[in-house]
PDB file of C-alpha atoms in Angstrom:
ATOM      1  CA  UNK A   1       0.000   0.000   0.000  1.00  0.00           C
ATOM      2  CA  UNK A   2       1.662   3.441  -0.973  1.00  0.00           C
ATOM      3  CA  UNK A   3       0.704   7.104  -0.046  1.00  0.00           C
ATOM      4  CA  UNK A   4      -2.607   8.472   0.247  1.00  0.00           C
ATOM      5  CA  UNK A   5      -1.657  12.405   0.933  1.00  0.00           C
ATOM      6  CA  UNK A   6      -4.948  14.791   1.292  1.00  0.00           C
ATOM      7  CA  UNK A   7      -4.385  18.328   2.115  1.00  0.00           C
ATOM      8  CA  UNK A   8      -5.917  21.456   1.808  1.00  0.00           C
ATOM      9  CA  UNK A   9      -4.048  24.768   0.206  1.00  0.00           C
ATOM     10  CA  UNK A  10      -5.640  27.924   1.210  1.00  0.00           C
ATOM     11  CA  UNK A  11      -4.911  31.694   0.013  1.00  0.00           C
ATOM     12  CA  UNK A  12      -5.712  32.659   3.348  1.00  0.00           C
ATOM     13  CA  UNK A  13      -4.177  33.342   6.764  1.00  0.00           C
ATOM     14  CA  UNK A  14      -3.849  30.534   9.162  1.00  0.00           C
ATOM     15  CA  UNK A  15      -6.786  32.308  11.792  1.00  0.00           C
ATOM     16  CA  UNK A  16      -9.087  32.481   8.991  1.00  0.00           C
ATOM     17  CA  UNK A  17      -8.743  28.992   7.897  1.00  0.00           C
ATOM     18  CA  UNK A  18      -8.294  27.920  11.587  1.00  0.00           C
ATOM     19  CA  UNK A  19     -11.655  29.435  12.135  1.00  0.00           C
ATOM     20  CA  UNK A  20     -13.649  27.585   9.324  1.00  0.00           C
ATOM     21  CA  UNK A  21     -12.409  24.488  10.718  1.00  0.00           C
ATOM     22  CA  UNK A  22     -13.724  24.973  13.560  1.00  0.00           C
ATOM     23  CA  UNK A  23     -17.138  26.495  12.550  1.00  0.00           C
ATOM     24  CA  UNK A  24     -17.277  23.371   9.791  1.00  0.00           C
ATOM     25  CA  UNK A  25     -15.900  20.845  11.999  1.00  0.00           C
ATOM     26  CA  UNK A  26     -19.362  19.034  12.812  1.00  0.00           C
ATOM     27  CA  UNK A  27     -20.713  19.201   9.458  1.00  0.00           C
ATOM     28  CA  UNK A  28     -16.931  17.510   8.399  1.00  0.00           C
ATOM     29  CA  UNK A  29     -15.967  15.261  11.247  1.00  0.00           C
ATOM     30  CA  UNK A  30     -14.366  12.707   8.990  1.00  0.00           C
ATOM     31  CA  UNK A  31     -12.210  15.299   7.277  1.00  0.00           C
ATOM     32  CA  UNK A  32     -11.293  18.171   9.998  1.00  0.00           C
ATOM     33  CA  UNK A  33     -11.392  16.479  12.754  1.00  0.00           C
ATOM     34  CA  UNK A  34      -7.525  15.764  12.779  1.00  0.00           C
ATOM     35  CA  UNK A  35      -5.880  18.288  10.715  1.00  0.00           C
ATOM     36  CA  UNK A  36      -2.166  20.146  11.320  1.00  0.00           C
ATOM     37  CA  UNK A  37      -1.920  23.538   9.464  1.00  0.00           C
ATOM     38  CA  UNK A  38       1.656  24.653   8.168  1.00  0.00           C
ATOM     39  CA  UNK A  39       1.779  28.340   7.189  1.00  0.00           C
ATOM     40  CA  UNK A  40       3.690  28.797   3.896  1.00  0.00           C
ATOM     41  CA  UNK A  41       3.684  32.310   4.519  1.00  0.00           C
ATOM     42  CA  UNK A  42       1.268  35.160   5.990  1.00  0.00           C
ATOM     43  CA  UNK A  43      -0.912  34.754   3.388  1.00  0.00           C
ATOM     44  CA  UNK A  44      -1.058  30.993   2.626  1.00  0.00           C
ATOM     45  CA  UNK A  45      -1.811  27.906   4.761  1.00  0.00           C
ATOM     46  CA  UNK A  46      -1.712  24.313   4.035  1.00  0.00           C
ATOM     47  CA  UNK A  47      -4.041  22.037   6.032  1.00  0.00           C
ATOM     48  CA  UNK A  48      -3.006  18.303   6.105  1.00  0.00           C
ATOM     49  CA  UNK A  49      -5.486  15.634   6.746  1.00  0.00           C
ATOM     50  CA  UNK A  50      -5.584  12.724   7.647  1.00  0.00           C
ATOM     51  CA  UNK A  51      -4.987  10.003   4.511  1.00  0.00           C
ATOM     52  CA  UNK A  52      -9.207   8.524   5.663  1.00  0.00           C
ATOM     53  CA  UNK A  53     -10.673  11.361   5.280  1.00  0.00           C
ATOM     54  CA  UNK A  54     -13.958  11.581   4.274  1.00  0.00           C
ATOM     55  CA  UNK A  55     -14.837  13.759   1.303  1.00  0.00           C
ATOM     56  CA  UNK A  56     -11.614  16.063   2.495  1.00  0.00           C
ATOM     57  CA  UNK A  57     -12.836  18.200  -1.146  1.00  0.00           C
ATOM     58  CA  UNK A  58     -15.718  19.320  -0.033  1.00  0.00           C
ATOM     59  CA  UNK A  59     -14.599  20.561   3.248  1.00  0.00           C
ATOM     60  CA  UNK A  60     -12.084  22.189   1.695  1.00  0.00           C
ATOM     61  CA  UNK A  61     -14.966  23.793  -0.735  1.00  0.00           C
ATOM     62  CA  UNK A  62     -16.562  24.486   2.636  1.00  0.00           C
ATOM     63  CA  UNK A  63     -13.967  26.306   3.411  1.00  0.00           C
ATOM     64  CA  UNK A  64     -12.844  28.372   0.859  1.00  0.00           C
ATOM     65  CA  UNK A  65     -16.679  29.319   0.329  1.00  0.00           C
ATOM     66  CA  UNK A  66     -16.501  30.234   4.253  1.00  0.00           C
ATOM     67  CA  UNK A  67     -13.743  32.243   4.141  1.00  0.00           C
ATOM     68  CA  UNK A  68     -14.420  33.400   0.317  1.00  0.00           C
ATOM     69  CA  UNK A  69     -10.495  32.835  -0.899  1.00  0.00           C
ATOM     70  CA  UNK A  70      -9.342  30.637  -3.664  1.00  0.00           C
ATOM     71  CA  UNK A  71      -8.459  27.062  -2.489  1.00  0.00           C
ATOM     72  CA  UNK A  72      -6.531  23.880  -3.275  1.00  0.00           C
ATOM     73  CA  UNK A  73      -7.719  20.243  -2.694  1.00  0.00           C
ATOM     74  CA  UNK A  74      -4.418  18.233  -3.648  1.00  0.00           C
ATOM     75  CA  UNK A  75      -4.271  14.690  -3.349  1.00  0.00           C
ATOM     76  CA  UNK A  76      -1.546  12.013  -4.129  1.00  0.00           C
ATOM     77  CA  UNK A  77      -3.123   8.488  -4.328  1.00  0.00           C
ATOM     78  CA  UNK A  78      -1.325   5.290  -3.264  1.00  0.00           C
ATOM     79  CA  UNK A  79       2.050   6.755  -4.809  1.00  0.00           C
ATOM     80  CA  UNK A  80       0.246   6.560  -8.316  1.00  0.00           C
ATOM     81  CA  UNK A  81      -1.282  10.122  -9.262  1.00  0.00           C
ATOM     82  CA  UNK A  82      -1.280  13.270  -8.100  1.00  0.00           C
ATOM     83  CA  UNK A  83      -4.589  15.703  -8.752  1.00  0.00           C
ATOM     84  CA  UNK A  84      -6.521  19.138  -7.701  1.00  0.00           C
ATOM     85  CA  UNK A  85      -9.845  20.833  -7.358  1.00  0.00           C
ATOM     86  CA  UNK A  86      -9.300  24.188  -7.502  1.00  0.00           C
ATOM     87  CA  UNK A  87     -12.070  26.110  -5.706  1.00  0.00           C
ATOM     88  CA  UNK A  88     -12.967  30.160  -6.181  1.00  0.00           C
ATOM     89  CA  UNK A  89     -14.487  31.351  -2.514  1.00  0.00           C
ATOM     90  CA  UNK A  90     -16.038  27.811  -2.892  1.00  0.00           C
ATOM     91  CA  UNK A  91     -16.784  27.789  -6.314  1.00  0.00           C
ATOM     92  CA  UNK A  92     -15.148  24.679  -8.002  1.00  0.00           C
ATOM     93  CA  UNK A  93     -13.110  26.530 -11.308  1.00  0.00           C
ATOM     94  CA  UNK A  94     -10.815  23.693 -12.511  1.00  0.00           C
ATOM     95  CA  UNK A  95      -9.214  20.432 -11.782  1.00  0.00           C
ATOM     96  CA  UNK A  96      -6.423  17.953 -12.722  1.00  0.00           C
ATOM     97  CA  UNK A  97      -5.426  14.415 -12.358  1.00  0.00           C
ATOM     98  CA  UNK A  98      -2.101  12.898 -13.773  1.00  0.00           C
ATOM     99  CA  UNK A  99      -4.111   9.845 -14.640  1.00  0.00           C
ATOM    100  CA  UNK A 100      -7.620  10.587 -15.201  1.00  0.00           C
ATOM    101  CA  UNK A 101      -8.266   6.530 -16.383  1.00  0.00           C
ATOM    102  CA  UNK A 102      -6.597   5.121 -12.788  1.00  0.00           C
ATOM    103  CA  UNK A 103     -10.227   3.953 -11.576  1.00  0.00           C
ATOM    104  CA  UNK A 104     -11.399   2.904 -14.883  1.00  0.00           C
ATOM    105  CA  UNK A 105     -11.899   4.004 -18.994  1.00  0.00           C
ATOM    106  CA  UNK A 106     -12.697   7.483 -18.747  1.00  0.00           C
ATOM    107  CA  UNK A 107     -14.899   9.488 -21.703  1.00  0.00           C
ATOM    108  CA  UNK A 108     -13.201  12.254 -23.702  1.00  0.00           C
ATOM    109  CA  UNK A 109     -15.024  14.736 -21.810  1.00  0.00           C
ATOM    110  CA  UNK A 110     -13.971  13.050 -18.259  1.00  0.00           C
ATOM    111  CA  UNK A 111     -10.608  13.297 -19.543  1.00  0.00           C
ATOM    112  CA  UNK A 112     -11.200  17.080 -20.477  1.00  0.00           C
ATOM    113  CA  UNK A 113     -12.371  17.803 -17.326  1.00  0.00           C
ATOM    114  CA  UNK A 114      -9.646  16.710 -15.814  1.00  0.00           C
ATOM    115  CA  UNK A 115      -6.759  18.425 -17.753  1.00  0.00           C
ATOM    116  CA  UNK A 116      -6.075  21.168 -15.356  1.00  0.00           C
ATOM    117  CA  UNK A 117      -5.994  24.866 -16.298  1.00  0.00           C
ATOM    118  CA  UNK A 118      -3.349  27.299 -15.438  1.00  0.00           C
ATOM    119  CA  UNK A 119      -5.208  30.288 -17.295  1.00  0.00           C
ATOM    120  CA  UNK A 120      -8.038  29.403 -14.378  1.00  0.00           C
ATOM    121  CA  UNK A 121      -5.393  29.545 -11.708  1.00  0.00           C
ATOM    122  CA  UNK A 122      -3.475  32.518 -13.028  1.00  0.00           C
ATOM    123  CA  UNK A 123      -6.900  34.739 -13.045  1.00  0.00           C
ATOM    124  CA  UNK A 124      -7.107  34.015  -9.378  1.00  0.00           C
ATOM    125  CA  UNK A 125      -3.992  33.624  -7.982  1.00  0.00           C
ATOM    126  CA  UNK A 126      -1.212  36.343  -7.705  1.00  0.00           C
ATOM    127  CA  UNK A 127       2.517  36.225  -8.837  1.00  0.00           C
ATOM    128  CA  UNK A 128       1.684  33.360 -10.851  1.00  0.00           C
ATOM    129  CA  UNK A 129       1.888  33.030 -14.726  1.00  0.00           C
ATOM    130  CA  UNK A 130       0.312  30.342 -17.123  1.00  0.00           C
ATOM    131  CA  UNK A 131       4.236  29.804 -18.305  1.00  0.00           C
ATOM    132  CA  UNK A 132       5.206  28.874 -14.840  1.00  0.00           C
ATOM    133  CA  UNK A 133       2.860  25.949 -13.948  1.00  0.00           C
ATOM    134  CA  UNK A 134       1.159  24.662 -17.461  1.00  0.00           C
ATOM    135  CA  UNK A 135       3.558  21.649 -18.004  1.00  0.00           C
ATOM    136  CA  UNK A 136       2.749  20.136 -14.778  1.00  0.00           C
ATOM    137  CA  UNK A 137      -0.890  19.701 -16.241  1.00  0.00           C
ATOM    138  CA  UNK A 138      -0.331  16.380 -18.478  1.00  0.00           C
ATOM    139  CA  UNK A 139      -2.107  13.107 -18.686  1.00  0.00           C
ATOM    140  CA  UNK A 140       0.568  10.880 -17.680  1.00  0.00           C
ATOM    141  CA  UNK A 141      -1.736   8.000 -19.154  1.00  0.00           C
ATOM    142  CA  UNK A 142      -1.696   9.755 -22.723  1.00  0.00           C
ATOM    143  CA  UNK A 143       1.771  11.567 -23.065  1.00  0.00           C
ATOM    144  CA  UNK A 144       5.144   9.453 -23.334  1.00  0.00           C
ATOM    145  CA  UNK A 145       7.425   8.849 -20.553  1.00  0.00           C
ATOM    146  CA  UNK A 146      11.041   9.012 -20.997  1.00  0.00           C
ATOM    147  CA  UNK A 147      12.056   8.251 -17.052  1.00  0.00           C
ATOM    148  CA  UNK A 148      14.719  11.673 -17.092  1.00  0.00           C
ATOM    149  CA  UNK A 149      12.269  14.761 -17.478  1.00  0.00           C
ATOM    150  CA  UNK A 150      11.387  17.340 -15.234  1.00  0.00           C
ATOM    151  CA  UNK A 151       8.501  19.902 -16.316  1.00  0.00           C
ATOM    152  CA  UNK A 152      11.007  22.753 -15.174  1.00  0.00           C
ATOM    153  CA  UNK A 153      14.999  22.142 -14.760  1.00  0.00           C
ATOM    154  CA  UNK A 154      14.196  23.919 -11.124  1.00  0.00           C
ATOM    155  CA  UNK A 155      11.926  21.000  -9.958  1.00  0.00           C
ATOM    156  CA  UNK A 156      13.266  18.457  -7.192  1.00  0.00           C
ATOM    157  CA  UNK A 157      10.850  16.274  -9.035  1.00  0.00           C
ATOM    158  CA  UNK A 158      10.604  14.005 -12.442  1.00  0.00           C
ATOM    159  CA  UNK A 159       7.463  14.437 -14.186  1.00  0.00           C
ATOM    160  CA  UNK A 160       5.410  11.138 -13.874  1.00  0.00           C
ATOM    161  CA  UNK A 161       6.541  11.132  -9.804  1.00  0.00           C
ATOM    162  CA  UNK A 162       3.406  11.621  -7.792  1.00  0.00           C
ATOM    163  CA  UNK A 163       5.912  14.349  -5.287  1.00  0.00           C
ATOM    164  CA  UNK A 164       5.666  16.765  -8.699  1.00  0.00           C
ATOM    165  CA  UNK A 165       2.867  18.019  -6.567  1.00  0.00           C
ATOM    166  CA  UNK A 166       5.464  19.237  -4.552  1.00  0.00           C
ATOM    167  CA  UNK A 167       6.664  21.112  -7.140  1.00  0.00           C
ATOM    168  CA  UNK A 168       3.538  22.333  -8.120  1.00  0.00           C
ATOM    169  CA  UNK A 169       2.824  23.702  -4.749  1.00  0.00           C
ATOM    170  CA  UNK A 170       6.241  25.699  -4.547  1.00  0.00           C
ATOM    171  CA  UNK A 171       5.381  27.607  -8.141  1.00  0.00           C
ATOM    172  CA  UNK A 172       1.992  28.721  -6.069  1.00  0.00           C
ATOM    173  CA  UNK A 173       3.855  30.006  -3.264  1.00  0.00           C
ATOM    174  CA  UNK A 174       3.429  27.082  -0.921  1.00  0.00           C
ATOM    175  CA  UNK A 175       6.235  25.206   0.909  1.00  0.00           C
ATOM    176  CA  UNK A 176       5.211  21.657   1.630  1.00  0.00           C
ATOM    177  CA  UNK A 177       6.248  20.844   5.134  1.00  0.00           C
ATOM    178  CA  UNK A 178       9.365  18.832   6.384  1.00  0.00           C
ATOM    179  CA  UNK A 179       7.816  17.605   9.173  1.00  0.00           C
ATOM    180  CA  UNK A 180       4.072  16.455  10.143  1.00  0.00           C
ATOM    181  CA  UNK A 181       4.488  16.587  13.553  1.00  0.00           C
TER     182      UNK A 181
END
């Protein structure tokens, strides 16, 4: 059994997101009742969960619609994919999933729906061009693999490695924490 990372990324300060939990936490016990926030900097705060949580993207939609900011769900699944809902003060805007066909054959338009949007995260979130985070949005089930690429020669990551999420994360301003504890 591999991974099975669920956190929530939040263009918010850690009180404000502190104080959703805690409003939310009885309509979300399987998601926020055990959660550790990590502030990536004044204005952003990662919430990890715990790796059973319950439907951990809608409370984070609960959230960000709480607070009204612009929210991440990211999730890495048994080492295998890595994938977002981006939410707009609770709004869901876009999404993406390295490998849209893990569960099962997946329609054209599933697999649309899943290709991830950087112009949608751009328009919402500050310092942060389409240049600087599109080639992290590919199918790893329909694109070739050639085992040595990075999608930018400053990632600690290779591409088809479910940690590019990692990567992803540091081009929107958010260091993912050394330490869970």
């Amino acid at each position: 059994m591999g991974l099975f990372l669920q956190l929530g990324a939040f263009l918010a300060p850690e009180s404000d997101v502190s104080r959703a939990v805690s409003a939310l936490r009885d309509t979300y016990p399987k998601s926020l009742t055990e959660v550790q926030f990590h502030v990536s900097s004044p204005e952003r705060t990662i919430m990890m969960m715990d790796g059973d949580a319950e439907d951990p993207g809608e409370a984070v939609e609960a959230i960000s619609a709480t607070i009204q900011c612009p929210a991440f769900y990211f999730h890495i699944h048994d080492d295998d994919l890595w994938m977002y809902i981006f939410y707009r003060s609770g709004v869901e805007t876009d999404c993406f999933n390295s490998l849209p066909e893990y569960w099962g054959e997946v329609s054209e338009q599933e697999r649309h729906k899943w290709r991830g949007n950087a112009k949608a995260i751009c328009s919402a979130w500050p310092g942060v061009q389409e240049k600087d985070i599109e080639r992290y949005l590919v199918d790893h089930g329909a694109e070739d693999f050639d085992g040595e690429s990075k999608a930018y020669a400053s990632d600690e990551f290779e591409a088809w490695d479910c940690w590019q999420l990692v990567d992803f994360m540091a081009k929107l301003d958010f260091k993912y924490p050394d330490s869970l504890g």
